[in-house]
mmCIF file with all atom_site columns, C-alpha atoms in Angstrom:
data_model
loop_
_atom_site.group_PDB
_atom_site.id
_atom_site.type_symbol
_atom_site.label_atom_id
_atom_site.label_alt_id
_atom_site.label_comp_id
_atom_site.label_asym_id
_atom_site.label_entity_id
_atom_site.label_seq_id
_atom_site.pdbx_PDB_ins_code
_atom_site.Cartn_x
_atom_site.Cartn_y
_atom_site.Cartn_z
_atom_site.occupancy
_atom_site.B_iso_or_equiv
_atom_site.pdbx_formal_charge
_atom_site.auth_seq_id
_atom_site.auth_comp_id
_atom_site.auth_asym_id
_atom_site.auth_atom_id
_atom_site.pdbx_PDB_model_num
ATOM 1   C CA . UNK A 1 1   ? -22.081 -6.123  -5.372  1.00 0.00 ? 236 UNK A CA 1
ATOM 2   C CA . UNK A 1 2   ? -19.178 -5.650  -8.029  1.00 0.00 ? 237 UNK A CA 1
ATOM 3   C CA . UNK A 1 3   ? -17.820 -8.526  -10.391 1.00 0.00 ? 238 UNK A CA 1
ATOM 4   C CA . UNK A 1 4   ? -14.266 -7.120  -10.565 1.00 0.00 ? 239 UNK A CA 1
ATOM 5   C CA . UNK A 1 5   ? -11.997 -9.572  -9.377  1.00 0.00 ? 240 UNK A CA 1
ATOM 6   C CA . UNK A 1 6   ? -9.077  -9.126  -6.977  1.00 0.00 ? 241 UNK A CA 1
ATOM 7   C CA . UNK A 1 7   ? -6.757  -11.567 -8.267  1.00 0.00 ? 242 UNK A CA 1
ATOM 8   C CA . UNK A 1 8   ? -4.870  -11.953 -4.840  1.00 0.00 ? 243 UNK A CA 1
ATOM 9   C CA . UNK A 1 9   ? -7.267  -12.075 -2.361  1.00 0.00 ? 244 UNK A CA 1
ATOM 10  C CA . UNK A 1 10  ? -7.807  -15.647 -0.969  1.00 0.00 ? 245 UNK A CA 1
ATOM 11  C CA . UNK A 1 11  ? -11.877 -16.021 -0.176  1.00 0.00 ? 246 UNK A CA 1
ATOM 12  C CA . UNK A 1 12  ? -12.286 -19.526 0.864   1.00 0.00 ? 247 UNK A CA 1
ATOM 13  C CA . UNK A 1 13  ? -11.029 -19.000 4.165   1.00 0.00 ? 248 UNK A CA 1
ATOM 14  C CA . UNK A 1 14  ? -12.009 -19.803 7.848   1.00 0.00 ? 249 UNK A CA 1
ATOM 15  C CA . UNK A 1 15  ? -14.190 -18.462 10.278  1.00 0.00 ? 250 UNK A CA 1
ATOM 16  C CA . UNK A 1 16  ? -11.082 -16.669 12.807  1.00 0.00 ? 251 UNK A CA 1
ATOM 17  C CA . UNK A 1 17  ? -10.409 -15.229 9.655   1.00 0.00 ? 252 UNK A CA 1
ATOM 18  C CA . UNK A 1 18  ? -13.328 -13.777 8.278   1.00 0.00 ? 253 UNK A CA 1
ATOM 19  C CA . UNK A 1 19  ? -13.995 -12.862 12.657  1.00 0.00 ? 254 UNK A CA 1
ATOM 20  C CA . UNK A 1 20  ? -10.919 -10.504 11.833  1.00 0.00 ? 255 UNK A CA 1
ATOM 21  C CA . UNK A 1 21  ? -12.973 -8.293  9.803   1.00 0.00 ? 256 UNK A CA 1
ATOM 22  C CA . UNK A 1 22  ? -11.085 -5.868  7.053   1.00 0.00 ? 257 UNK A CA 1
ATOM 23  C CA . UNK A 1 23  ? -7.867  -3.661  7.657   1.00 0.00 ? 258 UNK A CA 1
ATOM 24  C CA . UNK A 1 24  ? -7.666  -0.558  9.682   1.00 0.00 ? 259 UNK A CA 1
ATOM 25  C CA . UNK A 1 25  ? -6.761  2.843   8.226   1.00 0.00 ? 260 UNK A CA 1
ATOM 26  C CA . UNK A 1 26  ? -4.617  4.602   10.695  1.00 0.00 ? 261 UNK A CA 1
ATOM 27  C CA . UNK A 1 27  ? -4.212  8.371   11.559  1.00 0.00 ? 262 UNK A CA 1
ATOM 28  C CA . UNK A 1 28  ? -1.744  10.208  11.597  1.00 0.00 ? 263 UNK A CA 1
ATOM 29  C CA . UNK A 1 29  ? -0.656  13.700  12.562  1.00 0.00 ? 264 UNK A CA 1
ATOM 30  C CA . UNK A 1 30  ? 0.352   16.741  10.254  1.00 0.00 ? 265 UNK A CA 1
ATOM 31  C CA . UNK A 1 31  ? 1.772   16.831  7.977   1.00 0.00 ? 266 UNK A CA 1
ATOM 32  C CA . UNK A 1 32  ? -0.112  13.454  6.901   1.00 0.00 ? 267 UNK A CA 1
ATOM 33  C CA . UNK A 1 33  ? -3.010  12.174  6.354   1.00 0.00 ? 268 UNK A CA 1
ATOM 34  C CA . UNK A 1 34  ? -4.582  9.012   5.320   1.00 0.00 ? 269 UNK A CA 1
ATOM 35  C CA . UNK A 1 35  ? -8.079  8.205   3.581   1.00 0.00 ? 270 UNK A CA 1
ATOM 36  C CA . UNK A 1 36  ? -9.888  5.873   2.303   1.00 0.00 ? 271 UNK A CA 1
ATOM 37  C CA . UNK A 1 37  ? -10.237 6.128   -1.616  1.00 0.00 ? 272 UNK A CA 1
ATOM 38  C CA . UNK A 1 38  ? -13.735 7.621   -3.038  1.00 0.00 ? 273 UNK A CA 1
ATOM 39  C CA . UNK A 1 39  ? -14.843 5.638   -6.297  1.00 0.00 ? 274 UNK A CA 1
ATOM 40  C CA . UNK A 1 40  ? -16.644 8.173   -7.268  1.00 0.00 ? 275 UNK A CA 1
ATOM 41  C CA . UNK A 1 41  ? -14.291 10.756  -6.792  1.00 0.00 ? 276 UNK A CA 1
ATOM 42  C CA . UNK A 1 42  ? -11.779 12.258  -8.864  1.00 0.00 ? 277 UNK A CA 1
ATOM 43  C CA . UNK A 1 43  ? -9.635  9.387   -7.193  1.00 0.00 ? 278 UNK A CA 1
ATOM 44  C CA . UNK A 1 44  ? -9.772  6.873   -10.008 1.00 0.00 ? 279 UNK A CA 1
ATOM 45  C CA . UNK A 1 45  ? -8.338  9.533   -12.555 1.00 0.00 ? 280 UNK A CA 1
ATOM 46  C CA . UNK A 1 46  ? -5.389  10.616  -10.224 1.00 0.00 ? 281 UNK A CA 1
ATOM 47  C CA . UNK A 1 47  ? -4.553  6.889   -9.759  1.00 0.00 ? 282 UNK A CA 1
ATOM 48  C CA . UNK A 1 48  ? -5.019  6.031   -13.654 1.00 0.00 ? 283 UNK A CA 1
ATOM 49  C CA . UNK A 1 49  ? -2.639  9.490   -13.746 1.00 0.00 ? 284 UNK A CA 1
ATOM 50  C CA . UNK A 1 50  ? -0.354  8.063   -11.607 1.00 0.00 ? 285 UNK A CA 1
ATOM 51  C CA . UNK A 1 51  ? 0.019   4.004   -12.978 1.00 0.00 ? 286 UNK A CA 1
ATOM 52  C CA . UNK A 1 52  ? 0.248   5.307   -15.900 1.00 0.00 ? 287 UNK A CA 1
ATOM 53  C CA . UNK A 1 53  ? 3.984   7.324   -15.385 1.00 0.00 ? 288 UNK A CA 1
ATOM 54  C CA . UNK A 1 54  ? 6.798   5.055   -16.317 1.00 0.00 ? 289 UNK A CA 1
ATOM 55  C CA . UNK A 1 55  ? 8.396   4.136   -12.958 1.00 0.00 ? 290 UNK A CA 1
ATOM 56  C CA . UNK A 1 56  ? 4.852   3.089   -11.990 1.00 0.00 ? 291 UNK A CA 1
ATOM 57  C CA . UNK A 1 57  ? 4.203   1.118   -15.173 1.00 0.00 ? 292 UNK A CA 1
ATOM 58  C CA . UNK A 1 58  ? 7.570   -0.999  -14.197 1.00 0.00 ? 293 UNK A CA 1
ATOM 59  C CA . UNK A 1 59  ? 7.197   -1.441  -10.504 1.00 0.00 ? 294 UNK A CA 1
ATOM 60  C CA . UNK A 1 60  ? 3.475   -2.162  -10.320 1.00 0.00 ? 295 UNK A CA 1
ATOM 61  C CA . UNK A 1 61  ? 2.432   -3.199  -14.434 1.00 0.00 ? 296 UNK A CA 1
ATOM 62  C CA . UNK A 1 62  ? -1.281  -2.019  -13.715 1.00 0.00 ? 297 UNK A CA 1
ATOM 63  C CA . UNK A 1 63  ? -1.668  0.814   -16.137 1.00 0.00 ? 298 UNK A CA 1
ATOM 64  C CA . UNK A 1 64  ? -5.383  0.573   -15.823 1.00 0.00 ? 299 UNK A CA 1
ATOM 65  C CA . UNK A 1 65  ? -7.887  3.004   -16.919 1.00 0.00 ? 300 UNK A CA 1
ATOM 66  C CA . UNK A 1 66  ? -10.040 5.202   -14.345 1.00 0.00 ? 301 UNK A CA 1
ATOM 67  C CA . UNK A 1 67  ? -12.768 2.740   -15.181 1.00 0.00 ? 302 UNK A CA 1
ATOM 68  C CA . UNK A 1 68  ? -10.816 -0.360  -14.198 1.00 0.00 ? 303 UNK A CA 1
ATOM 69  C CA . UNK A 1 69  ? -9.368  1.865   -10.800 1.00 0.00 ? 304 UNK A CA 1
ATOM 70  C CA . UNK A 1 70  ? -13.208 2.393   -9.871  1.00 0.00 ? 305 UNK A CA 1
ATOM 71  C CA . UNK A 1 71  ? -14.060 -1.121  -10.156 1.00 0.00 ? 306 UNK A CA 1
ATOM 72  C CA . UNK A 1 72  ? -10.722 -2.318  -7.667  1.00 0.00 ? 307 UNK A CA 1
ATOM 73  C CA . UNK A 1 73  ? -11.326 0.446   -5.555  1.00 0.00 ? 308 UNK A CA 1
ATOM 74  C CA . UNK A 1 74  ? -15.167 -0.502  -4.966  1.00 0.00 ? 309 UNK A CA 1
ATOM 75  C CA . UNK A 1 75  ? -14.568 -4.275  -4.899  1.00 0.00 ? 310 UNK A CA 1
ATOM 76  C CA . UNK A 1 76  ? -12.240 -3.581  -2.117  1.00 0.00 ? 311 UNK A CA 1
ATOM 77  C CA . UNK A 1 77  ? -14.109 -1.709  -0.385  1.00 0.00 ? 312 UNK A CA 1
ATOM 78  C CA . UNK A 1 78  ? -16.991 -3.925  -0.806  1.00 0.00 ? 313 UNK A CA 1
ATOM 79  C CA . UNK A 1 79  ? -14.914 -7.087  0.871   1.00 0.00 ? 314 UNK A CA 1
ATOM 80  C CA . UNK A 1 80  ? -12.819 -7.230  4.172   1.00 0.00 ? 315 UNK A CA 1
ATOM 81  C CA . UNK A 1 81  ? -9.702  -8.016  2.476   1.00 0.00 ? 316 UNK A CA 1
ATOM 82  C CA . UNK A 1 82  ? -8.108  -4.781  1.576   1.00 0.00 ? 317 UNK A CA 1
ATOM 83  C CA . UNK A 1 83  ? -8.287  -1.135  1.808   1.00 0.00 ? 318 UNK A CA 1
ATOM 84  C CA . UNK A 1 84  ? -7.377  1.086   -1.240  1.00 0.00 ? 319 UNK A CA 1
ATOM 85  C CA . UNK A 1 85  ? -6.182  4.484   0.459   1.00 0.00 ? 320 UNK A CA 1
ATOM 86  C CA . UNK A 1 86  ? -4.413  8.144   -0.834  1.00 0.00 ? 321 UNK A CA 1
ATOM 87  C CA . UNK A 1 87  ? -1.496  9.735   1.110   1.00 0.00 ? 322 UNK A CA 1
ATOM 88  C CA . UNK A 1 88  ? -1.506  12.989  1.282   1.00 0.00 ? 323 UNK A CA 1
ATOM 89  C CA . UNK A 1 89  ? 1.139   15.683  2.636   1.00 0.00 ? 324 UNK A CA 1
ATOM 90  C CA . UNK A 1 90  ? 0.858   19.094  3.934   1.00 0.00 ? 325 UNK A CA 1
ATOM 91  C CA . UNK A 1 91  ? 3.942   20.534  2.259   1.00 0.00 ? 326 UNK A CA 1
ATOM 92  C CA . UNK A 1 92  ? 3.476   23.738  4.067   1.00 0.00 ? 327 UNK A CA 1
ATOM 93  C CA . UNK A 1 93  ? 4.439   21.923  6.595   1.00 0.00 ? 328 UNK A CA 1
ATOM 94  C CA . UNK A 1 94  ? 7.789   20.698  4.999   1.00 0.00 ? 329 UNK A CA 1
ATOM 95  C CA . UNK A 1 95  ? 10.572  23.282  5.821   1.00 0.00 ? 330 UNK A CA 1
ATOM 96  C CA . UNK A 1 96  ? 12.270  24.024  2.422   1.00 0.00 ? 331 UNK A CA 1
ATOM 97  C CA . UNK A 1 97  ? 10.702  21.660  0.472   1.00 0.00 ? 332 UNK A CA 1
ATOM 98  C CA . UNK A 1 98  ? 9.612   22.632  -2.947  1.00 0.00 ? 333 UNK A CA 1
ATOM 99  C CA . UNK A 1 99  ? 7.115   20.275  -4.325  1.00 0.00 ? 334 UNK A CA 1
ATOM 100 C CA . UNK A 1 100 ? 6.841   21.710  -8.151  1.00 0.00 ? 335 UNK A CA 1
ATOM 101 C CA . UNK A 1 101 ? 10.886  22.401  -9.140  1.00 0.00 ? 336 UNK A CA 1
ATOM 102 C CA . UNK A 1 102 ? 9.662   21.638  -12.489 1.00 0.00 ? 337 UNK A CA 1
ATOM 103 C CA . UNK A 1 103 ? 6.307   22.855  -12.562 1.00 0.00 ? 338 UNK A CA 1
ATOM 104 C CA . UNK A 1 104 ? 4.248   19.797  -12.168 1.00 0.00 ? 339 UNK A CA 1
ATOM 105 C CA . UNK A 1 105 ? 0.339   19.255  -11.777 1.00 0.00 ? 340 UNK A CA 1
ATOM 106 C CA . UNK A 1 106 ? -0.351  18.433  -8.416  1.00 0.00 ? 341 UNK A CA 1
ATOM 107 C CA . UNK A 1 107 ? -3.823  17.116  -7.062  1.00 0.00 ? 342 UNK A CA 1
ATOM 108 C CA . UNK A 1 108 ? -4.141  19.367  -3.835  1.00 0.00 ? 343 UNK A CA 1
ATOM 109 C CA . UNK A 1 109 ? -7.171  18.732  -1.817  1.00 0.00 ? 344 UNK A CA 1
ATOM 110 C CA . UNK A 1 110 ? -8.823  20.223  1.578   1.00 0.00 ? 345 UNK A CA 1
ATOM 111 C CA . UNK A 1 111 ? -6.525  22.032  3.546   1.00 0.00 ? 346 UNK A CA 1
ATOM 112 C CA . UNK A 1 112 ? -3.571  22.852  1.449   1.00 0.00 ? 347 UNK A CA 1
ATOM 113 C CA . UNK A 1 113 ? -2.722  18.885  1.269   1.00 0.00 ? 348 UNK A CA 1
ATOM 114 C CA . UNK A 1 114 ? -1.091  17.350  -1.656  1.00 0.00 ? 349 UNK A CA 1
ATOM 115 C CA . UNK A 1 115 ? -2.387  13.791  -3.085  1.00 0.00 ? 350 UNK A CA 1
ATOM 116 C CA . UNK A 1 116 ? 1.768   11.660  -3.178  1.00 0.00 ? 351 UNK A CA 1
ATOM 117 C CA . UNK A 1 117 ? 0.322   7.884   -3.178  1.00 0.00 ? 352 UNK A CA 1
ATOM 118 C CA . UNK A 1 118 ? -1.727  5.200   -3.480  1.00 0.00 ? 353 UNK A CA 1
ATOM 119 C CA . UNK A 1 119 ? -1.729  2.917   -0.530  1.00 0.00 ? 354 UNK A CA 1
ATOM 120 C CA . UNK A 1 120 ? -2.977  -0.858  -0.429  1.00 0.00 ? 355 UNK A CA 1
ATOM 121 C CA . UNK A 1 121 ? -3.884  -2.291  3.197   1.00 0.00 ? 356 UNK A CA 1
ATOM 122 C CA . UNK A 1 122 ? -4.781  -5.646  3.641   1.00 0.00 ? 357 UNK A CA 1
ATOM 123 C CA . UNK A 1 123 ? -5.475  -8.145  5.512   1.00 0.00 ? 358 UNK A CA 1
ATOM 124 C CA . UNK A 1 124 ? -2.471  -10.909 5.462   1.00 0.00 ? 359 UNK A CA 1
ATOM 125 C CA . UNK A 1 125 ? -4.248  -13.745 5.886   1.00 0.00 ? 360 UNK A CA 1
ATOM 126 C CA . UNK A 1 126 ? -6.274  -13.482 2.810   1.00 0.00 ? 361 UNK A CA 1
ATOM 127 C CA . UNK A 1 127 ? -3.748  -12.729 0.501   1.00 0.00 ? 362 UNK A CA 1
ATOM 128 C CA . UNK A 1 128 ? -1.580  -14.945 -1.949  1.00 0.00 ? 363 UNK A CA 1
ATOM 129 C CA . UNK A 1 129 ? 1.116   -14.405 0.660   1.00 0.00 ? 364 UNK A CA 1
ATOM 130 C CA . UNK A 1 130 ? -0.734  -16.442 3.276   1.00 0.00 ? 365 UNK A CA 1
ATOM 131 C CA . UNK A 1 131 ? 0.380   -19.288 0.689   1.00 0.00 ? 366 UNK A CA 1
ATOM 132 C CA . UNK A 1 132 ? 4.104   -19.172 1.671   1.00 0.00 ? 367 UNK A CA 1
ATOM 133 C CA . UNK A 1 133 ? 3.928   -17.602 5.431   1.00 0.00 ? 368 UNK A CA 1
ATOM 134 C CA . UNK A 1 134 ? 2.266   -18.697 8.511   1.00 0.00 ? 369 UNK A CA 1
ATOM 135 C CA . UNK A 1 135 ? -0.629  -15.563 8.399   1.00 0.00 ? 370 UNK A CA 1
ATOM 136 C CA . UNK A 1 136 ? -2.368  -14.865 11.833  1.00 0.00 ? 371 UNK A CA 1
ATOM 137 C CA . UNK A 1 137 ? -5.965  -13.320 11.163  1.00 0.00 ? 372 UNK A CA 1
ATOM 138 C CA . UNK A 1 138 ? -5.362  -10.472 12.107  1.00 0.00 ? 373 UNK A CA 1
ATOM 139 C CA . UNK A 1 139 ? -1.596  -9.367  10.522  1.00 0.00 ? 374 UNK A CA 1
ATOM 140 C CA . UNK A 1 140 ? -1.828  -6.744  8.132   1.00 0.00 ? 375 UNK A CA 1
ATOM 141 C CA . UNK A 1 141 ? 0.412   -5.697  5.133   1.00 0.00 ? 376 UNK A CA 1
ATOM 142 C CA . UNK A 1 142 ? 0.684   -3.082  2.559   1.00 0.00 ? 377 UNK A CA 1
ATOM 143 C CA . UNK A 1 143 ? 1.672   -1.446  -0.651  1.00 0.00 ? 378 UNK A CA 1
ATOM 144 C CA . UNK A 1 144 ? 2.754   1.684   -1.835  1.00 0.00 ? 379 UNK A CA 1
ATOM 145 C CA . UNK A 1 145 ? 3.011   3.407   -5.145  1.00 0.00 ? 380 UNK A CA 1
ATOM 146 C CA . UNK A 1 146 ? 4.100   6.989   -5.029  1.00 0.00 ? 381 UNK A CA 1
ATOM 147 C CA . UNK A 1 147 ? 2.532   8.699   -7.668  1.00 0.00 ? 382 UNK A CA 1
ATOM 148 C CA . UNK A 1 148 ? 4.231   12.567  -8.768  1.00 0.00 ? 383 UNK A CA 1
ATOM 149 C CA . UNK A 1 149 ? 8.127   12.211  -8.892  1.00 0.00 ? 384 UNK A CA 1
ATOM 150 C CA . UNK A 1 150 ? 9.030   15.154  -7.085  1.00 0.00 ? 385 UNK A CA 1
ATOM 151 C CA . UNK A 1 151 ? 8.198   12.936  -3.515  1.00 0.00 ? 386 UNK A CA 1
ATOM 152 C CA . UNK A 1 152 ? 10.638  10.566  -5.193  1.00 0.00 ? 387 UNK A CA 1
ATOM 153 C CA . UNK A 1 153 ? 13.462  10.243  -2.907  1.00 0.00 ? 388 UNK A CA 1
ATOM 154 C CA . UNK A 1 154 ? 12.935  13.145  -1.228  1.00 0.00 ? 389 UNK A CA 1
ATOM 155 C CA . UNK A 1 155 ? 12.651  11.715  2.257   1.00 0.00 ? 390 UNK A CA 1
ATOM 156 C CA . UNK A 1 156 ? 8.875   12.520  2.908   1.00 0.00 ? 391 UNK A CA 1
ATOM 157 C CA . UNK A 1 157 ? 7.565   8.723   1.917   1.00 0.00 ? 392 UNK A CA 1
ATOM 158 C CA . UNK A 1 158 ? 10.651  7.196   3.942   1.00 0.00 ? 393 UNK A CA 1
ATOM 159 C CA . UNK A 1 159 ? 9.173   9.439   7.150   1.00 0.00 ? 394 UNK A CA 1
ATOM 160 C CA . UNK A 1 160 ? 5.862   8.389   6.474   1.00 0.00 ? 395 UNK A CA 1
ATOM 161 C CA . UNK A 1 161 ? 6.977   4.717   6.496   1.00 0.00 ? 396 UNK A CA 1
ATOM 162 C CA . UNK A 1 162 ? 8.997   5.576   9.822   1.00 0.00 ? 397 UNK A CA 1
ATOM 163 C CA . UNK A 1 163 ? 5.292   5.966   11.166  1.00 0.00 ? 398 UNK A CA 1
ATOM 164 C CA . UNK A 1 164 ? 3.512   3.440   9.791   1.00 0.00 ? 399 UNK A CA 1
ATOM 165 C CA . UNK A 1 165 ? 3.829   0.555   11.647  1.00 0.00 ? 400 UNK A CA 1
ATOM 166 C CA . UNK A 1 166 ? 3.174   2.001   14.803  1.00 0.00 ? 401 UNK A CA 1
ATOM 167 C CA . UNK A 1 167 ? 0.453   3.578   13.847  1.00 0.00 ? 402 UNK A CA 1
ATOM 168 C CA . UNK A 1 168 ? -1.420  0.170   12.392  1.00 0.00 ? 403 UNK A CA 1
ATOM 169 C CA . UNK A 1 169 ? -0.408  -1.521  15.841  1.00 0.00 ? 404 UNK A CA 1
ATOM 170 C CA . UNK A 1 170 ? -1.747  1.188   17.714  1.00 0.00 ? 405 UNK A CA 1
ATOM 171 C CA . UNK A 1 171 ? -4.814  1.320   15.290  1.00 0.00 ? 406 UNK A CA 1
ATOM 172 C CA . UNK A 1 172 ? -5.559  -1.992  15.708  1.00 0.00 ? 407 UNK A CA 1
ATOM 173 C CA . UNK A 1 173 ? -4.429  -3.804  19.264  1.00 0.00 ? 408 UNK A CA 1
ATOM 174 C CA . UNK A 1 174 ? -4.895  -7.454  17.844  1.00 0.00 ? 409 UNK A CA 1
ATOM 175 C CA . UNK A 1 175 ? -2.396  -6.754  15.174  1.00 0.00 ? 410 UNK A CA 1
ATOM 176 C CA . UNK A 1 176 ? 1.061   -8.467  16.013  1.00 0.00 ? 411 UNK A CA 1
ATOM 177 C CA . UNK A 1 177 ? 2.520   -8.189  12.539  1.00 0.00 ? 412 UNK A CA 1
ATOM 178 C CA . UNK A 1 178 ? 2.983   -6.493  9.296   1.00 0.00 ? 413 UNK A CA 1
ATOM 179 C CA . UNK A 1 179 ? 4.325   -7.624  6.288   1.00 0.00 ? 414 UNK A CA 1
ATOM 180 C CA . UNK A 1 180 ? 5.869   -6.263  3.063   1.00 0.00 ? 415 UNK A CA 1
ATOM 181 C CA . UNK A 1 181 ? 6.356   -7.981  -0.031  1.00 0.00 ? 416 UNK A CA 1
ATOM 182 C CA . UNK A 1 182 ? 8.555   -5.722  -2.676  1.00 0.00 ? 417 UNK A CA 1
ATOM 183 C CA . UNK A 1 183 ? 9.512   -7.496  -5.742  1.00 0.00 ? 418 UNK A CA 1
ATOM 184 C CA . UNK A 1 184 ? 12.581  -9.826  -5.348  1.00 0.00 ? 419 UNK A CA 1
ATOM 185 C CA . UNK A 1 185 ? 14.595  -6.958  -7.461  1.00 0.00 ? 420 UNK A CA 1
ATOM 186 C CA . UNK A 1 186 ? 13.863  -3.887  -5.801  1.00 0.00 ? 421 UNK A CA 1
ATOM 187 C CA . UNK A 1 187 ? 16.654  -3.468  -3.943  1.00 0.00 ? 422 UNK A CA 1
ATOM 188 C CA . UNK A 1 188 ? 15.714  -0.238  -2.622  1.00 0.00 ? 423 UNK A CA 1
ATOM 189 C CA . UNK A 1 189 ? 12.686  -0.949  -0.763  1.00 0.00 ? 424 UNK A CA 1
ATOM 190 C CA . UNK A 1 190 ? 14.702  -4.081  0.614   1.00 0.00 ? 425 UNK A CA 1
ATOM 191 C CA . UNK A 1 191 ? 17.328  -1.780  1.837   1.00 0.00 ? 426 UNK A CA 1
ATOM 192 C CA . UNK A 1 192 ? 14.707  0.797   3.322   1.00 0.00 ? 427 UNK A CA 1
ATOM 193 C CA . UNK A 1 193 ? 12.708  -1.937  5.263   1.00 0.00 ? 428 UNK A CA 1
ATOM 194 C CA . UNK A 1 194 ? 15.214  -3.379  6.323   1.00 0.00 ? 429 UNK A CA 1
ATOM 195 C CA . UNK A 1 195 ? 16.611  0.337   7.791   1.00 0.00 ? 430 UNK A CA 1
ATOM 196 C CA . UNK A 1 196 ? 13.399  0.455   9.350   1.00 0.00 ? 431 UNK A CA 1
ATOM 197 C CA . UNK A 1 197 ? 13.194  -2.961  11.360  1.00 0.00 ? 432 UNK A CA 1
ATOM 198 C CA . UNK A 1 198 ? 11.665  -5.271  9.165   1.00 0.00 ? 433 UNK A CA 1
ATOM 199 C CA . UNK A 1 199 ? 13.109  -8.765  8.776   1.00 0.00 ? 434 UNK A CA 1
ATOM 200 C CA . UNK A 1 200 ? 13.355  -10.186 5.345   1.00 0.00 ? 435 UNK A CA 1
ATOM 201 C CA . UNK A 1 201 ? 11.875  -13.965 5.554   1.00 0.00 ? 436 UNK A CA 1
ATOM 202 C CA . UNK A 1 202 ? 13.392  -14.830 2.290   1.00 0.00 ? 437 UNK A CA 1
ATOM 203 C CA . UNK A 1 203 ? 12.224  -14.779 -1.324  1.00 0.00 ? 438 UNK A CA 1
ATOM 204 C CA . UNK A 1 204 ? 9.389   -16.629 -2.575  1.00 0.00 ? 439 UNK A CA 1
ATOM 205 C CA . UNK A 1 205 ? 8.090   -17.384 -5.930  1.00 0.00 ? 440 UNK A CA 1
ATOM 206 C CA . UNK A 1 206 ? 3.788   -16.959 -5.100  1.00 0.00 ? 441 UNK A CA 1
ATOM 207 C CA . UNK A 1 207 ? 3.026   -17.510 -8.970  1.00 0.00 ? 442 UNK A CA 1
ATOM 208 C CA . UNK A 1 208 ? 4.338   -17.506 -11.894 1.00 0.00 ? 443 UNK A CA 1
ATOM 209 C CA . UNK A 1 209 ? 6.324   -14.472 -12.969 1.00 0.00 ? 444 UNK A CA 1
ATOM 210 C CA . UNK A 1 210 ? 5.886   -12.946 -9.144  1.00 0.00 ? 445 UNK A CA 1
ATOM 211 C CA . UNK A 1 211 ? 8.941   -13.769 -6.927  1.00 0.00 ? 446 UNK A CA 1
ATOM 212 C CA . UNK A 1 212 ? 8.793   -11.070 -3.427  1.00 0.00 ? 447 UNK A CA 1
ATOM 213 C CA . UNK A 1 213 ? 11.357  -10.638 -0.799  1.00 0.00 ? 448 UNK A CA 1
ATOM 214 C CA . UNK A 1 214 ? 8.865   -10.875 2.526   1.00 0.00 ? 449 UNK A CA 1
ATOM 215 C CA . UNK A 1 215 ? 9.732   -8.953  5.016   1.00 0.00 ? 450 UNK A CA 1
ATOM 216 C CA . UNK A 1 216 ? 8.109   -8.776  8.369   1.00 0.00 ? 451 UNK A CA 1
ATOM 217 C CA . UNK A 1 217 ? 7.628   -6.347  11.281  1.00 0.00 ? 452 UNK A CA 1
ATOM 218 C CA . UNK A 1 218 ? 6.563   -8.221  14.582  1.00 0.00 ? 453 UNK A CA 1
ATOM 219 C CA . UNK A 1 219 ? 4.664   -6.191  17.464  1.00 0.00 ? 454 UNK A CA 1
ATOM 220 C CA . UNK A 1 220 ? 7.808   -5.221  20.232  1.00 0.00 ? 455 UNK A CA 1
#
């Protein structure tokens, strides 16, 4: 058992809930890939690497050390209510896409793929957001934090996203919705979920100093 606290999650919760069991990690086909995060990995350095670059610092304010990403990334996996995850890319597989322009130190694993992002799935109806939505056990949501600014509008996280919600309701078939909860002033990932389909519920303050634009993505 770990003593690191996710400061979201929601534990005291019902029985159809805790039935629902944790989130699913979807596949997906070249040229990405998604896995689950390996505490004792090089993982918690390359996310400590990555939380601590500046846009990262602003957007997500958890410049943690690897020590403190170890601890998250094992409490979550110890629980059912999230699912700490790293994107990677083939960018062989990317016609004309230089990843380095500026010579940067990329994490490339197994198979020629590049590390781009840390990915948070979890289970709706156990996080703070439940508070100021109707959650259904099983609805899912997520988070994203692309790591090396080269993939930084560049297109290849916007495909990705293209995929991803079919590929969690196909992943898991009692799954009717997804939501997404970017901070009330990013108006960039409002304007790209709403390009891909999602519905913006309105904003919501769910504690101090954290007001989100929900958005949701309902089965079709």
């Amino acid at each position: 058992m770990t003593s690191h606290v996710l400061k979201r999650e929601i534990v005291d919760v019902g029985d159809d809930i805790r039935a629902a069991g944790p989130p699913v990690v979807p596949t997906f086909t070249t040229p990405y890939s998604l896995r689950l995060v390996d505490p004792d990995s090089a993982d918690p350095d390359t996310i400590a690497s990555w939380m601590s670059l500046p846009h990262l610092v602003e957007s997500w304010e958890q410049p943690w050390t690897r020590e403190e990403w170890r601890a998250d990334s094992a409490a979550r996996l110890a629980g059912d209510y999230s699912r700490p995850c790293i994107l990677g890319v083939d960018v062989s597989q990317l016609d004309g896409f230089d990843a380095t322009p500026s010579g940067a130190d990329l994490t490339v694993g197994s198979a020629g793929v590049t590390d781009v992002a840390y990915v948070e799935l979890y289970r709706a109806a156990r996080d703070e957001n439940a508070r100021v939505y109707d959650a259904n056990p099983c609805d899912m949501g997520f988070h994203i934090a692309t790591g090396p600014t080269e993939f930084i509008d560049r297109g290849v996280i916007s495909a990705w996203m293209a995929q991803l919600a079919d590929a969690i309701f196909a992943a898991d078939r009692r799954c009717d919705t997804i939501i997404v909860d970017p901070d009330h002033r990013n108006t960039r990932m409002r304007r790209a979920l709403q390009k891909r389909g999602y519905t913006e519920l309105g904003e919501f303050d769910v504690r101090p100093g954290r007001r989100i634009a929900l958005h949701t993505m309902r089965r079709s």
